[in-house]
Coordinates of C-alpha atoms in Angstrom, one line a residue:
X224 CA -41.5 7.1 -27.8
X225 CA -40.7 8.6 -24.3
X226 CA -43.1 7.0 -21.8
X227 CA -43.2 9.7 -19.1
X228 CA -45.6 10.8 -16.4
X229 CA -47.0 14.4 -16.7
X230 CA -44.6 15.5 -14.0
X231 CA -41.6 13.9 -15.7
X232 CA -42.7 15.3 -19.0
X233 CA -42.8 18.8 -17.7
X234 CA -39.4 18.4 -16.1
X235 CA -38.0 17.1 -19.4
X236 CA -39.5 20.0 -21.3
X237 CA -38.0 22.5 -18.9
X238 CA -34.6 20.8 -19.3
X239 CA -34.9 21.1 -23.1
X240 CA -35.6 24.8 -22.9
X241 CA -32.9 25.5 -20.3
X242 CA -30.5 28.1 -21.5
X243 CA -32.4 29.0 -24.7
X244 CA -33.3 32.5 -25.7
X245 CA -36.7 33.5 -27.1
X246 CA -35.9 32.9 -30.7
X247 CA -34.3 29.5 -30.0
X248 CA -37.4 28.5 -27.9
X249 CA -39.6 29.5 -30.8
X250 CA -37.6 27.2 -33.1
X251 CA -37.8 24.3 -30.6
X252 CA -41.5 24.6 -29.8
X253 CA -42.6 24.6 -33.5
X254 CA -42.4 20.9 -34.2
X255 CA -44.5 20.9 -37.4
X256 CA -43.6 22.4 -40.7
X257 CA -40.4 23.9 -42.0
X258 CA -38.1 25.8 -39.6
X259 CA -34.9 27.6 -40.5
X260 CA -32.5 28.7 -37.8
X261 CA -30.0 31.3 -39.0
X262 CA -27.1 31.9 -36.5
X263 CA -23.3 32.2 -36.4
X264 CA -20.7 29.9 -35.0
X265 CA -21.0 29.2 -31.3
X266 CA -24.5 30.4 -30.9
X267 CA -26.1 27.2 -29.9
X268 CA -27.4 25.6 -33.1
X269 CA -26.5 22.1 -32.0
X270 CA -28.3 22.7 -28.7
X271 CA -31.4 23.9 -30.6
X272 CA -31.4 20.9 -32.9
X273 CA -31.0 18.5 -30.0
X274 CA -33.8 20.3 -28.0
X275 CA -36.0 20.1 -31.1
X276 CA -35.5 16.4 -31.4
X277 CA -36.4 16.0 -27.7
X278 CA -39.5 18.2 -28.1
X279 CA -40.7 16.1 -31.1
X280 CA -40.4 12.9 -29.0
X281 CA -42.2 14.5 -26.1
X282 CA -45.1 16.1 -28.0
X283 CA -45.8 13.7 -30.9
X284 CA -46.3 10.0 -31.6
X285 CA -43.1 9.8 -33.6
X286 CA -40.5 7.2 -32.4
X287 CA -36.9 8.0 -32.1
X288 CA -36.1 6.1 -35.3
X289 CA -38.6 8.2 -37.2
X290 CA -36.4 11.3 -36.9
X291 CA -33.4 11.7 -39.2
X292 CA -30.7 14.2 -38.3
X293 CA -28.0 14.9 -40.9
X294 CA -24.7 16.8 -40.5
X295 CA -21.4 17.1 -42.4
X296 CA -18.7 15.8 -40.1
X297 CA -18.2 12.8 -37.7
X298 CA -17.4 15.4 -35.0
X299 CA -20.8 17.0 -35.6
X300 CA -22.5 13.6 -35.3
X301 CA -20.7 13.0 -32.0
X302 CA -21.5 16.4 -30.6
X303 CA -25.2 16.0 -31.5
X304 CA -25.4 12.6 -30.0
X305 CA -23.8 13.7 -26.7
X306 CA -26.0 16.8 -26.5
X307 CA -29.1 14.6 -27.0
X308 CA -27.9 12.1 -24.5
X309 CA -27.6 14.8 -21.9
X310 CA -31.2 15.9 -22.6
X311 CA -33.2 12.7 -23.0
X312 CA -30.9 9.9 -21.9
X313 CA -30.5 6.5 -23.5
X314 CA -33.3 7.1 -26.0
X315 CA -30.9 9.3 -27.9
X316 CA -29.1 6.2 -29.1
X317 CA -32.2 5.3 -31.1
X318 CA -32.2 8.6 -33.1
X319 CA -30.5 8.2 -36.6
X320 CA -27.8 10.9 -36.6
X321 CA -25.5 10.6 -39.7
X322 CA -23.3 12.5 -42.0
X323 CA -24.8 12.5 -45.5
X324 CA -22.2 9.9 -46.7
X325 CA -22.8 7.7 -43.6
X326 CA -26.5 7.8 -44.2
X327 CA -26.1 6.8 -47.9
X328 CA -23.7 4.0 -46.8
X329 CA -26.4 2.8 -44.4
X330 CA -29.0 2.7 -47.2
X331 CA -26.5 0.7 -49.4
X332 CA -25.7 -1.8 -46.7
X333 CA -29.3 -2.3 -45.8
X334 CA -30.2 -3.0 -49.5
X335 CA -27.0 -4.5 -50.8
X336 CA -28.9 -6.7 -53.3
X337 CA -30.1 -3.6 -55.0
X338 CA -26.7 -1.9 -55.2
X339 CA -24.4 -4.9 -55.7
X340 CA -21.2 -3.1 -54.7
X341 CA -19.9 -5.2 -51.8
X342 CA -16.5 -5.7 -53.4
X343 CA -15.7 -2.0 -53.9
X344 CA -13.3 -0.2 -51.6
X345 CA -12.7 3.6 -51.1
X346 CA -10.1 5.1 -53.5
X347 CA -6.9 6.6 -52.0
X348 CA -5.6 9.9 -53.2
X349 CA -2.8 8.1 -55.1
X350 CA -5.2 5.9 -56.9
X351 CA -7.3 8.9 -58.0
X352 CA -4.2 10.5 -59.3
X353 CA -3.1 7.3 -61.1
X354 CA -6.6 7.0 -62.8
X355 CA -6.6 10.6 -64.0
X356 CA -3.0 10.4 -65.3
X357 CA -3.9 7.2 -67.2
X358 CA -6.8 9.1 -68.8
X359 CA -4.5 11.9 -69.9
X360 CA -1.9 9.5 -71.2
X361 CA -4.4 7.9 -73.6
X362 CA -5.6 11.2 -75.1
X363 CA -4.7 12.0 -78.7
X364 CA -2.1 14.8 -79.2
X365 CA -4.7 17.2 -80.6
X366 CA -7.0 16.9 -77.6
X367 CA -7.8 20.3 -76.1
X368 CA -6.2 19.2 -72.8
X369 CA -2.9 18.3 -74.5
X370 CA -2.7 20.4 -77.6
X371 CA 0.6 22.2 -77.8
X372 CA 1.7 21.3 -74.3
X373 CA 4.9 19.6 -73.3
X374 CA 3.5 18.6 -69.9
X375 CA 0.6 16.2 -70.5
X376 CA -0.3 16.4 -66.8
X377 CA -0.8 20.2 -66.8
X378 CA -4.5 19.9 -66.1
X379 CA -4.4 16.9 -63.9
X380 CA -5.5 18.7 -60.7
X381 CA -8.1 20.7 -62.6
X382 CA -9.5 17.4 -63.9
X383 CA -9.7 15.8 -60.5
X384 CA -11.4 18.9 -59.1
X385 CA -13.9 19.0 -61.9
X386 CA -14.9 15.3 -61.4
X387 CA -15.4 15.9 -57.7
X388 CA -17.5 18.9 -58.4
X389 CA -19.6 17.0 -61.0
X390 CA -20.2 14.3 -58.4
X391 CA -21.1 16.7 -55.6
X392 CA -23.5 18.7 -57.7
X393 CA -24.9 15.7 -59.7
X394 CA -23.8 17.3 -63.0
X395 CA -23.7 15.2 -66.2
X396 CA -21.4 15.9 -69.1
X397 CA -24.4 17.0 -71.1
X398 CA -25.4 19.5 -68.4
X399 CA -21.8 21.0 -68.4
X400 CA -21.9 21.2 -72.2
X401 CA -25.2 23.0 -72.2
X402 CA -24.1 25.5 -69.6
X403 CA -20.8 26.2 -71.4
X404 CA -22.7 26.8 -74.7
X405 CA -25.1 29.2 -72.9
X406 CA -22.1 31.0 -71.4
X407 CA -20.4 31.3 -74.8
X408 CA -23.5 32.5 -76.6
X409 CA -23.9 35.3 -74.1
X410 CA -20.3 36.5 -74.4
X411 CA -21.0 39.2 -77.1
X412 CA -23.5 40.9 -74.8
X413 CA -21.4 40.5 -71.6
X414 CA -20.1 43.9 -70.5
X415 CA -16.9 42.3 -69.3
X416 CA -16.1 41.4 -72.9
X417 CA -16.9 44.8 -74.4
X418 CA -14.7 47.9 -74.4
X419 CA -16.4 50.5 -72.1
X420 CA -14.1 53.3 -73.3
X421 CA -11.9 54.0 -76.3
X422 CA -8.3 52.7 -76.2
X423 CA -5.6 51.7 -78.5
X424 CA -6.9 48.1 -78.5
X425 CA -10.5 48.9 -79.4
X426 CA -13.3 51.5 -79.5
X427 CA -16.0 51.8 -77.0
X428 CA -18.8 49.3 -77.7
X429 CA -16.5 46.9 -79.6
X430 CA -16.0 43.3 -78.5
X431 CA -12.7 42.4 -76.7
X432 CA -11.8 39.7 -79.3
X433 CA -8.6 38.5 -77.6
X434 CA -10.4 38.1 -74.3
X435 CA -13.3 36.3 -76.0
X436 CA -11.0 34.0 -77.8
X437 CA -9.2 33.1 -74.6
X438 CA -12.6 32.4 -72.9
X439 CA -13.6 30.2 -75.8
X440 CA -10.5 28.2 -75.5
X441 CA -10.9 27.7 -71.8
X442 CA -14.5 26.6 -72.3
X443 CA -13.6 24.1 -75.0
X444 CA -11.1 22.6 -72.6
X445 CA -13.9 22.4 -69.9
X446 CA -16.2 20.7 -72.3
X447 CA -13.5 18.2 -73.3
X448 CA -12.7 17.6 -69.7
X449 CA -16.3 16.9 -68.8
X450 CA -16.5 14.4 -71.6
X451 CA -13.9 12.3 -69.7
X452 CA -16.2 12.0 -66.7
X453 CA -17.8 8.6 -67.7
X454 CA -14.4 7.2 -68.5
X455 CA -13.2 8.2 -65.1
X456 CA -16.1 6.3 -63.5
X457 CA -15.4 3.2 -65.6
X458 CA -11.8 3.2 -64.7
X459 CA -12.6 3.4 -61.0
X460 CA -14.9 0.5 -61.3
X461 CA -12.3 -1.5 -63.2
X462 CA -9.9 -1.3 -60.2
X463 CA -12.7 -1.8 -57.7
X464 CA -12.6 1.6 -56.1
X465 CA -15.2 4.3 -55.3
X466 CA -15.2 7.9 -53.9
X467 CA -17.4 9.0 -51.1
X468 CA -19.3 11.3 -53.4
X469 CA -20.3 8.1 -55.4
X470 CA -22.3 6.8 -52.5
X471 CA -24.8 9.7 -52.6
X472 CA -25.1 9.4 -56.4
X473 CA -25.7 5.6 -56.2
X474 CA -28.5 6.2 -53.6
X475 CA -30.0 9.0 -55.7
X476 CA -30.1 6.8 -58.8
X477 CA -31.5 3.9 -57.0
X478 CA -34.2 6.1 -55.2
X479 CA -35.2 7.5 -58.6
X480 CA -35.3 4.1 -60.2
X481 CA -36.7 2.0 -57.4
X482 CA -39.9 3.5 -56.1
X483 CA -40.4 0.8 -53.5
X484 CA -37.0 1.4 -52.0
X485 CA -37.6 5.2 -51.9
X486 CA -41.1 4.8 -50.2
X487 CA -39.5 2.6 -47.5
X488 CA -37.2 5.5 -46.4
X489 CA -39.8 8.2 -47.0
X490 CA -42.3 6.5 -44.7
X491 CA -39.6 5.6 -42.1
X492 CA -38.7 9.2 -41.5
X493 CA -41.3 11.7 -40.4
X494 CA -39.0 14.5 -39.2
X495 CA -35.8 15.8 -40.8
X496 CA -33.2 18.0 -39.2
X497 CA -30.1 19.2 -41.2
X498 CA -27.2 20.9 -39.5
X499 CA -25.4 23.6 -41.6
X500 CA -28.1 23.3 -44.3
X501 CA -26.5 26.1 -46.3
X502 CA -23.5 23.9 -47.0
X503 CA -25.6 21.2 -48.8
X504 CA -24.4 20.7 -52.4
X505 CA -26.6 19.8 -55.3
X506 CA -26.6 16.0 -54.8
X507 CA -27.2 16.3 -51.1
X508 CA -30.1 18.7 -51.7
X509 CA -31.6 16.3 -54.3
X510 CA -31.4 13.5 -51.7
X511 CA -33.3 15.6 -49.2
X512 CA -35.9 16.6 -51.7
X513 CA -36.6 13.0 -52.7
X514 CA -37.1 12.0 -49.0
X515 CA -39.3 15.0 -48.3
X516 CA -41.5 14.8 -51.4
X517 CA -43.6 12.1 -49.8
X518 CA -45.0 14.5 -47.2
X519 CA -47.4 17.4 -48.0

């Protein structure tokens, strides 16, 4: 908490508002409840976030450690910290400002007995490639990812991208299967798969059978690829490696399983500020939702 005289408090408040336009001041001055700032690059979003943190410290009983600020890059963290230092001084060092991954790593390190992953190291790109290739090499010849193909690594990059997306969005193989089945069942009514005019390939209103068959084959490959996701995770654990996306999933699972651990962080943080909120993926949004659900 900032222990200031009334004169110092007023001076600090004027410093926070210095250079802000009317809309920015409104965002800074509303310390309670949800606030969304929509603005383009270079329009002062970082300044608004830093000023908002300062205003919360000036006007409420919250301590610096009760405010959690999340962003997406280390450069963003550094910029936010420096801006806050310029505004409120050394107290800025007490405000938790993290990337999403750094925050989850902090949770893991503070509760290592709950996670038990002290011996794991980040996977390199070469190690990720090696694990995916090993999965492909062990597939039977009639597998949808190999069937009729001379190059067994044809879908290697697709597979790595899929696994990354599944981790970022918190998708399970079952979720992917359901969505694929929903997509396939809707194909007969999809205008993109129905002839809109008469042609030598089909009459108006008839299904585009060749296009439908191609889509079905692609979706079967997607389902088969998603089924390999658990094996990918097992293989990574076997070589003692993890990806940065894993840290968010570990914290999510532990928060959902361990109510005491979740309550600890829910009660610790009373204010949340997220830079570039529109860029949050599914797993990051779930993490925020869990932390926020404690408060009315």
